[in-house]
């Protein structure tokens, strides 16, 4: 009810996409702020540049992560193609107005859902052929990404975003498509991308402990975990990578369990914090070397025996897992984040 009052008379812009929607929503909001459109923005994770998890603006636009609302938006960035098969998402797509806009990341099963939309539909992806918007992400010799954006095969802009972790390419491309639809120029969009610091808990550096860098990320599903680890490998190789993971909910199906365990096993060592015994047993049966920790303090104790100068500790998943890094920082003199 509060959200409906907040959104009354506003143009609703929603971003949906597992680990990608937070970045897409925050960057869309930031781009509209930089363009002088003064949007209201509501996020699941705080973004410092937007003042936290909520920004109250005076403009006509409301930017929101789709998980925070079940209402049909006027503009929708759909970055999880599999969601289009769900009845709830199909209902939102069908209820979008004819004046609305749907930017959809291409994937299996998406075409059937797009067929029910009366809103304008544009497709997003990494290949140029047959897509309305496409992006190519490269990494330079310093490990910094360079992103080039094309619309229907024609070059639109090149930007050098900060390494933002999982969903960087899709999230940025969705924000570009929506901002362009709202009339924001390519120069303003590029400047917003290069200034954007990312939403909270997206490969956020918390500090360091005895020479080991502490990084936190909200990614939780197998794909998000794998992308977070890959981003850290690209940015910080050849450092040793340790992971502490805690889920807000734990996978139950055998396929999801195997995929999550395999993603965590890509680290040099990984600990599952407060994980169910059945899950740990399934990983052992699969030969996946994911260790168990009863809680954040126990995980910090185990990690303190292994972390050394130059190592990297990545805490992943639920907010509570951040207590692992808090335990290390608490031990520093005067609680200073050394290094």
Short mmCIF file of C-alpha atoms in Angstrom, two decimals:
data_model
loop_
_atom_site.label_atom_id
_atom_site.label_comp_id
_atom_site.label_asym_id
_atom_site.label_seq_id
_atom_site.Cartn_x
_atom_site.Cartn_y
_atom_site.Cartn_z
CA UNK A 1 0.00 0.00 0.00
CA UNK A 2 2.87 2.37 0.81
CA UNK A 3 4.54 1.59 -2.50
CA UNK A 4 1.29 2.20 -4.41
CA UNK A 5 0.99 5.62 -2.76
CA UNK A 6 4.62 6.38 -3.54
CA UNK A 7 4.09 5.36 -7.17
CA UNK A 8 0.80 7.21 -7.69
CA UNK A 9 1.04 9.18 -10.92
CA UNK A 10 4.58 7.94 -11.60
CA UNK A 11 6.01 6.08 -14.58
CA UNK A 12 7.02 2.72 -13.09
CA UNK A 13 10.36 1.31 -14.26
CA UNK A 14 11.13 -2.20 -12.97
CA UNK A 15 14.21 -4.41 -13.39
CA UNK A 16 13.94 -8.18 -12.94
CA UNK A 17 16.78 -10.67 -13.22
CA UNK A 18 18.06 -12.70 -10.28
CA UNK A 19 21.51 -11.31 -9.48
CA UNK A 20 21.28 -8.70 -12.25
CA UNK A 21 18.27 -6.61 -11.24
CA UNK A 22 19.96 -4.68 -8.42
CA UNK A 23 22.72 -3.35 -10.66
CA UNK A 24 20.28 -2.58 -13.49
CA UNK A 25 17.86 -0.71 -11.21
CA UNK A 26 20.57 1.25 -9.41
CA UNK A 27 22.31 2.27 -12.65
CA UNK A 28 19.02 3.21 -14.31
CA UNK A 29 18.20 5.39 -11.33
CA UNK A 30 21.67 6.94 -11.29
CA UNK A 31 21.54 7.67 -15.03
CA UNK A 32 18.20 9.45 -14.65
CA UNK A 33 19.60 11.42 -11.70
CA UNK A 34 22.61 12.52 -13.76
CA UNK A 35 20.28 13.47 -16.62
CA UNK A 36 18.36 15.81 -14.30
CA UNK A 37 15.12 13.76 -14.28
CA UNK A 38 15.13 13.47 -10.45
CA UNK A 39 13.64 9.94 -10.14
CA UNK A 40 12.43 8.10 -7.06
CA UNK A 41 14.45 4.88 -6.66
CA UNK A 42 13.67 1.87 -4.46
CA UNK A 43 16.29 -0.90 -4.12
CA UNK A 44 16.74 -4.14 -2.21
CA UNK A 45 20.41 -3.28 -1.55
CA UNK A 46 21.64 0.20 -0.76
CA UNK A 47 23.53 2.28 -3.33
CA UNK A 48 25.64 5.03 -1.77
CA UNK A 49 25.32 7.41 -4.74
CA UNK A 50 21.54 7.25 -4.46
CA UNK A 51 21.54 7.89 -0.73
CA UNK A 52 20.87 4.32 0.37
CA UNK A 53 18.16 1.84 -0.51
CA UNK A 54 15.58 4.54 -1.26
CA UNK A 55 15.79 7.91 -3.01
CA UNK A 56 12.79 10.22 -2.97
CA UNK A 57 12.77 12.37 -6.11
CA UNK A 58 10.46 15.01 -7.49
CA UNK A 59 10.42 13.71 -11.06
CA UNK A 60 7.80 11.52 -12.75
CA UNK A 61 9.80 8.26 -12.70
CA UNK A 62 9.88 5.47 -10.10
CA UNK A 63 12.72 2.94 -10.56
CA UNK A 64 12.34 -0.26 -8.57
CA UNK A 65 13.74 -3.78 -8.31
CA UNK A 66 11.00 -6.09 -9.50
CA UNK A 67 11.21 -8.24 -6.37
CA UNK A 68 9.78 -5.34 -4.35
CA UNK A 69 6.53 -5.09 -6.29
CA UNK A 70 4.09 -7.44 -8.02
CA UNK A 71 2.41 -4.70 -10.02
CA UNK A 72 2.84 -4.42 -13.79
CA UNK A 73 5.32 -1.63 -14.63
CA UNK A 74 5.27 0.83 -17.52
CA UNK A 75 8.90 -0.05 -18.36
CA UNK A 76 10.43 -3.44 -17.64
CA UNK A 77 13.99 -4.75 -18.02
CA UNK A 78 13.66 -8.54 -18.03
CA UNK A 79 17.17 -9.95 -17.54
CA UNK A 80 16.18 -13.47 -16.53
CA UNK A 81 14.64 -15.13 -19.60
CA UNK A 82 13.53 -18.17 -17.61
CA UNK A 83 11.24 -15.95 -15.52
CA UNK A 84 9.09 -15.40 -18.61
CA UNK A 85 7.77 -18.95 -18.21
CA UNK A 86 6.25 -18.17 -14.80
CA UNK A 87 2.59 -17.18 -14.68
CA UNK A 88 3.24 -14.16 -12.43
CA UNK A 89 5.77 -12.67 -14.85
CA UNK A 90 3.60 -13.40 -17.86
CA UNK A 91 0.74 -11.62 -16.13
CA UNK A 92 2.93 -8.55 -15.56
CA UNK A 93 4.06 -8.54 -19.18
CA UNK A 94 0.48 -8.89 -20.46
CA UNK A 95 -0.71 -6.06 -18.18
CA UNK A 96 1.89 -3.55 -19.38
CA UNK A 97 0.24 -0.67 -21.29
CA UNK A 98 0.55 -0.27 -25.04
CA UNK A 99 2.62 2.85 -24.36
CA UNK A 100 5.01 0.78 -22.23
CA UNK A 101 8.45 -0.61 -23.04
CA UNK A 102 9.95 -4.06 -22.44
CA UNK A 103 13.71 -4.61 -22.78
CA UNK A 104 14.29 -8.37 -22.62
CA UNK A 105 17.56 -10.32 -22.41
CA UNK A 106 17.37 -13.10 -24.99
CA UNK A 107 17.23 -16.70 -23.89
CA UNK A 108 15.31 -19.97 -24.30
CA UNK A 109 11.56 -19.72 -23.86
CA UNK A 110 11.43 -15.95 -24.10
CA UNK A 111 9.74 -15.58 -27.49
CA UNK A 112 6.42 -17.08 -26.34
CA UNK A 113 6.16 -14.58 -23.48
CA UNK A 114 7.05 -11.63 -25.69
CA UNK A 115 4.21 -12.58 -27.99
CA UNK A 116 1.64 -11.66 -25.33
CA UNK A 117 3.05 -8.15 -24.80
CA UNK A 118 1.19 -5.13 -26.18
CA UNK A 119 4.04 -2.85 -25.07
CA UNK A 120 6.98 -2.06 -27.36
CA UNK A 121 9.53 -4.89 -27.10
CA UNK A 122 13.27 -4.65 -27.74
CA UNK A 123 15.75 -7.50 -27.30
CA UNK A 124 19.10 -7.39 -25.52
CA UNK A 125 22.09 -9.71 -25.85
CA UNK A 126 25.77 -10.14 -26.66
CA UNK A 127 25.52 -10.84 -30.39
CA UNK A 128 24.75 -8.05 -32.86
CA UNK A 129 22.68 -9.96 -35.38
CA UNK A 130 18.91 -9.91 -34.91
CA UNK A 131 19.07 -7.93 -31.66
CA UNK A 132 17.85 -4.43 -30.94
CA UNK A 133 20.59 -3.81 -28.34
CA UNK A 134 23.87 -5.66 -27.96
CA UNK A 135 26.98 -5.22 -25.86
CA UNK A 136 30.55 -6.44 -26.04
CA UNK A 137 32.61 -6.46 -22.83
CA UNK A 138 36.39 -6.71 -23.00
CA UNK A 139 39.02 -6.51 -20.27
CA UNK A 140 42.13 -4.39 -20.85
CA UNK A 141 45.65 -5.19 -19.69
CA UNK A 142 44.94 -3.57 -16.32
CA UNK A 143 41.89 -5.77 -15.71
CA UNK A 144 39.43 -2.90 -16.24
CA UNK A 145 36.35 -3.63 -18.37
CA UNK A 146 35.59 -1.79 -21.58
CA UNK A 147 32.02 -1.96 -22.82
CA UNK A 148 30.83 -1.15 -26.34
CA UNK A 149 27.09 -0.81 -27.02
CA UNK A 150 25.34 -1.24 -30.37
CA UNK A 151 21.77 -0.68 -31.44
CA UNK A 152 20.66 -2.82 -34.37
CA UNK A 153 24.29 -3.25 -35.37
CA UNK A 154 25.19 0.45 -35.18
CA UNK A 155 27.68 1.74 -32.63
CA UNK A 156 26.09 3.83 -29.85
CA UNK A 157 28.71 4.37 -27.16
CA UNK A 158 31.84 3.07 -25.49
CA UNK A 159 32.32 3.27 -21.74
CA UNK A 160 34.81 2.08 -19.17
CA UNK A 161 32.73 1.05 -16.16
CA UNK A 162 34.20 0.08 -12.86
CA UNK A 163 34.36 -3.68 -12.23
CA UNK A 164 30.87 -4.22 -10.81
CA UNK A 165 30.69 -7.98 -10.65
CA UNK A 166 27.86 -10.31 -11.71
CA UNK A 167 25.38 -8.99 -14.25
CA UNK A 168 27.59 -6.10 -15.31
CA UNK A 169 27.01 -6.43 -19.07
CA UNK A 170 23.27 -7.23 -18.99
CA UNK A 171 22.59 -4.73 -16.21
CA UNK A 172 24.37 -1.87 -17.97
CA UNK A 173 22.79 -2.70 -21.33
CA UNK A 174 19.30 -2.67 -19.79
CA UNK A 175 19.95 0.72 -18.19
CA UNK A 176 21.22 2.08 -21.53
CA UNK A 177 18.13 0.85 -23.39
CA UNK A 178 15.69 2.33 -20.88
CA UNK A 179 17.54 5.65 -20.59
CA UNK A 180 17.66 5.93 -24.39
CA UNK A 181 13.92 5.23 -24.55
CA UNK A 182 13.36 8.06 -22.08
CA UNK A 183 15.35 10.46 -24.27
CA UNK A 184 18.64 10.58 -22.39
CA UNK A 185 21.58 11.27 -24.73
CA UNK A 186 24.45 8.84 -25.25
CA UNK A 187 27.05 11.20 -23.74
CA UNK A 188 25.07 11.54 -20.51
CA UNK A 189 24.54 7.76 -20.39
CA UNK A 190 28.27 7.09 -20.87
CA UNK A 191 29.22 9.55 -18.12
CA UNK A 192 26.72 7.96 -15.73
CA UNK A 193 28.10 4.47 -16.45
CA UNK A 194 31.70 5.54 -15.81
CA UNK A 195 30.78 7.36 -12.57
CA UNK A 196 28.57 4.58 -11.24
CA UNK A 197 29.97 2.90 -8.12
CA UNK A 198 27.47 0.04 -8.07
CA UNK A 199 24.76 -1.04 -5.65
CA UNK A 200 25.62 -2.17 -2.16
CA UNK A 201 27.00 -5.68 -1.71
CA UNK A 202 28.24 -6.03 -5.28
CA UNK A 203 31.93 -6.92 -4.91
CA UNK A 204 32.14 -4.23 -2.23
CA UNK A 205 35.58 -3.86 -0.62
CA UNK A 206 35.19 -3.90 3.17
CA UNK A 207 38.85 -3.38 3.99
CA UNK A 208 41.75 -5.72 4.66
CA UNK A 209 43.07 -7.86 7.47
CA UNK A 210 46.81 -8.53 7.78
CA UNK A 211 47.27 -8.00 4.06
CA UNK A 212 44.25 -10.03 2.93
CA UNK A 213 41.54 -8.11 1.05
CA UNK A 214 37.94 -8.54 2.28
CA UNK A 215 35.17 -8.33 -0.35
CA UNK A 216 31.41 -8.81 0.07
CA UNK A 217 28.76 -9.68 -2.52
CA UNK A 218 25.04 -10.50 -2.38
CA UNK A 219 25.11 -13.13 -5.15
CA UNK A 220 23.43 -16.31 -4.01
CA UNK A 221 22.36 -18.57 -6.90
CA UNK A 222 24.81 -20.85 -8.74
CA UNK A 223 25.17 -18.48 -11.70
CA UNK A 224 25.68 -15.42 -9.52
CA UNK A 225 28.24 -17.21 -7.35
CA UNK A 226 30.15 -18.40 -10.41
CA UNK A 227 30.14 -14.90 -11.92
CA UNK A 228 31.31 -13.31 -8.66
CA UNK A 229 34.23 -15.74 -8.41
CA UNK A 230 35.11 -15.19 -12.07
CA UNK A 231 35.09 -11.40 -11.58
CA UNK A 232 37.44 -11.73 -8.62
CA UNK A 233 39.75 -14.01 -10.58
CA UNK A 234 39.92 -11.50 -13.44
CA UNK A 235 40.50 -8.50 -11.19
CA UNK A 236 42.85 -10.03 -8.62
CA UNK A 237 44.64 -13.00 -10.23
CA UNK A 238 46.87 -14.73 -9.23
CA UNK A 239 45.80 -14.17 -5.61
CA UNK A 240 44.41 -17.09 -3.64
CA UNK A 241 40.62 -16.84 -3.38
CA UNK A 242 38.76 -17.99 -0.26
CA UNK A 243 34.96 -17.95 0.00
CA UNK A 244 32.49 -17.92 2.88
CA UNK A 245 28.93 -18.51 1.66
CA UNK A 246 25.58 -18.41 3.46
CA UNK A 247 22.22 -18.68 1.75
CA UNK A 248 19.02 -16.89 2.68
CA UNK A 249 17.45 -20.13 1.47
CA UNK A 250 19.30 -23.30 0.52
CA UNK A 251 18.72 -25.32 -2.67
CA UNK A 252 16.73 -28.53 -2.31
CA UNK A 253 16.77 -30.16 -5.75
CA UNK A 254 19.77 -32.32 -6.73
CA UNK A 255 20.59 -30.25 -9.82
CA UNK A 256 20.57 -26.93 -7.96
CA UNK A 257 22.61 -28.45 -5.10
CA UNK A 258 25.23 -29.78 -7.53
CA UNK A 259 25.48 -26.48 -9.43
CA UNK A 260 25.91 -24.39 -6.29
CA UNK A 261 28.53 -26.78 -4.90
CA UNK A 262 30.42 -26.79 -8.20
CA UNK A 263 30.40 -22.99 -8.30
CA UNK A 264 31.77 -22.72 -4.75
CA UNK A 265 34.40 -25.38 -5.47
CA UNK A 266 36.01 -23.04 -8.00
CA UNK A 267 37.52 -21.12 -5.07
CA UNK A 268 40.83 -22.20 -3.58
CA UNK A 269 38.80 -23.03 -0.47
CA UNK A 270 35.12 -22.47 0.35
CA UNK A 271 33.09 -22.64 3.58
CA UNK A 272 29.30 -22.98 3.75
CA UNK A 273 28.11 -21.13 6.86
CA UNK A 274 25.21 -22.67 8.83
CA UNK A 275 24.34 -24.98 5.93
CA UNK A 276 21.90 -27.90 6.40
CA UNK A 277 23.56 -31.25 7.05
CA UNK A 278 21.72 -32.81 4.10
CA UNK A 279 23.25 -30.24 1.74
CA UNK A 280 26.76 -30.81 3.06
CA UNK A 281 26.27 -34.55 2.76
CA UNK A 282 25.17 -34.21 -0.87
CA UNK A 283 28.29 -32.18 -1.67
CA UNK A 284 30.53 -34.76 0.01
CA UNK A 285 28.86 -37.53 -2.00
CA UNK A 286 29.59 -35.56 -5.18
CA UNK A 287 33.23 -35.06 -4.17
CA UNK A 288 32.86 -31.27 -3.95
CA UNK A 289 35.36 -29.82 -1.43
CA UNK A 290 33.04 -27.35 0.35
CA UNK A 291 33.82 -27.11 4.06
CA UNK A 292 31.26 -26.56 6.83
CA UNK A 293 31.22 -23.74 9.40
CA UNK A 294 28.65 -23.60 12.18
CA UNK A 295 28.44 -19.81 12.05
CA UNK A 296 30.32 -16.63 11.06
CA UNK A 297 32.62 -16.71 14.09
CA UNK A 298 33.57 -20.34 13.39
CA UNK A 299 34.18 -19.48 9.72
CA UNK A 300 36.40 -16.55 10.70
CA UNK A 301 38.38 -18.80 13.04
CA UNK A 302 38.99 -21.34 10.26
CA UNK A 303 39.90 -18.65 7.75
CA UNK A 304 42.27 -16.86 10.13
CA UNK A 305 44.46 -19.97 10.06
CA UNK A 306 44.76 -19.87 6.28
CA UNK A 307 44.51 -16.24 5.13
CA UNK A 308 47.81 -14.59 4.35
CA UNK A 309 49.11 -11.35 2.81
CA UNK A 310 47.84 -10.94 -0.75
CA UNK A 311 44.93 -13.37 -0.32
CA UNK A 312 41.32 -12.54 -1.08
CA UNK A 313 38.29 -13.38 1.08
CA UNK A 314 34.92 -13.17 -0.66
CA UNK A 315 31.81 -13.37 1.52
CA UNK A 316 28.75 -14.33 -0.51
CA UNK A 317 24.99 -14.62 -0.08
CA UNK A 318 22.88 -13.52 2.88
CA UNK A 319 23.60 -10.29 4.74
CA UNK A 320 24.50 -12.34 7.83
CA UNK A 321 27.63 -13.75 6.15
CA UNK A 322 29.16 -10.26 6.36
CA UNK A 323 29.73 -11.01 10.05
CA UNK A 324 32.71 -13.11 8.94
CA UNK A 325 34.50 -9.98 7.70
CA UNK A 326 33.20 -8.02 10.71
CA UNK A 327 34.92 -10.56 12.97
CA UNK A 328 38.25 -9.88 11.27
CA UNK A 329 37.84 -6.09 11.30
CA UNK A 330 36.88 -6.20 14.99
CA UNK A 331 40.33 -7.59 15.76
CA UNK A 332 42.19 -4.64 14.20
CA UNK A 333 43.67 -2.00 16.50
CA UNK A 334 41.12 0.79 16.96
CA UNK A 335 38.98 -1.15 14.44
CA UNK A 336 40.89 0.41 11.57
CA UNK A 337 40.61 -1.23 8.16
CA UNK A 338 44.28 -1.74 7.53
CA UNK A 339 45.78 -1.43 4.07
#
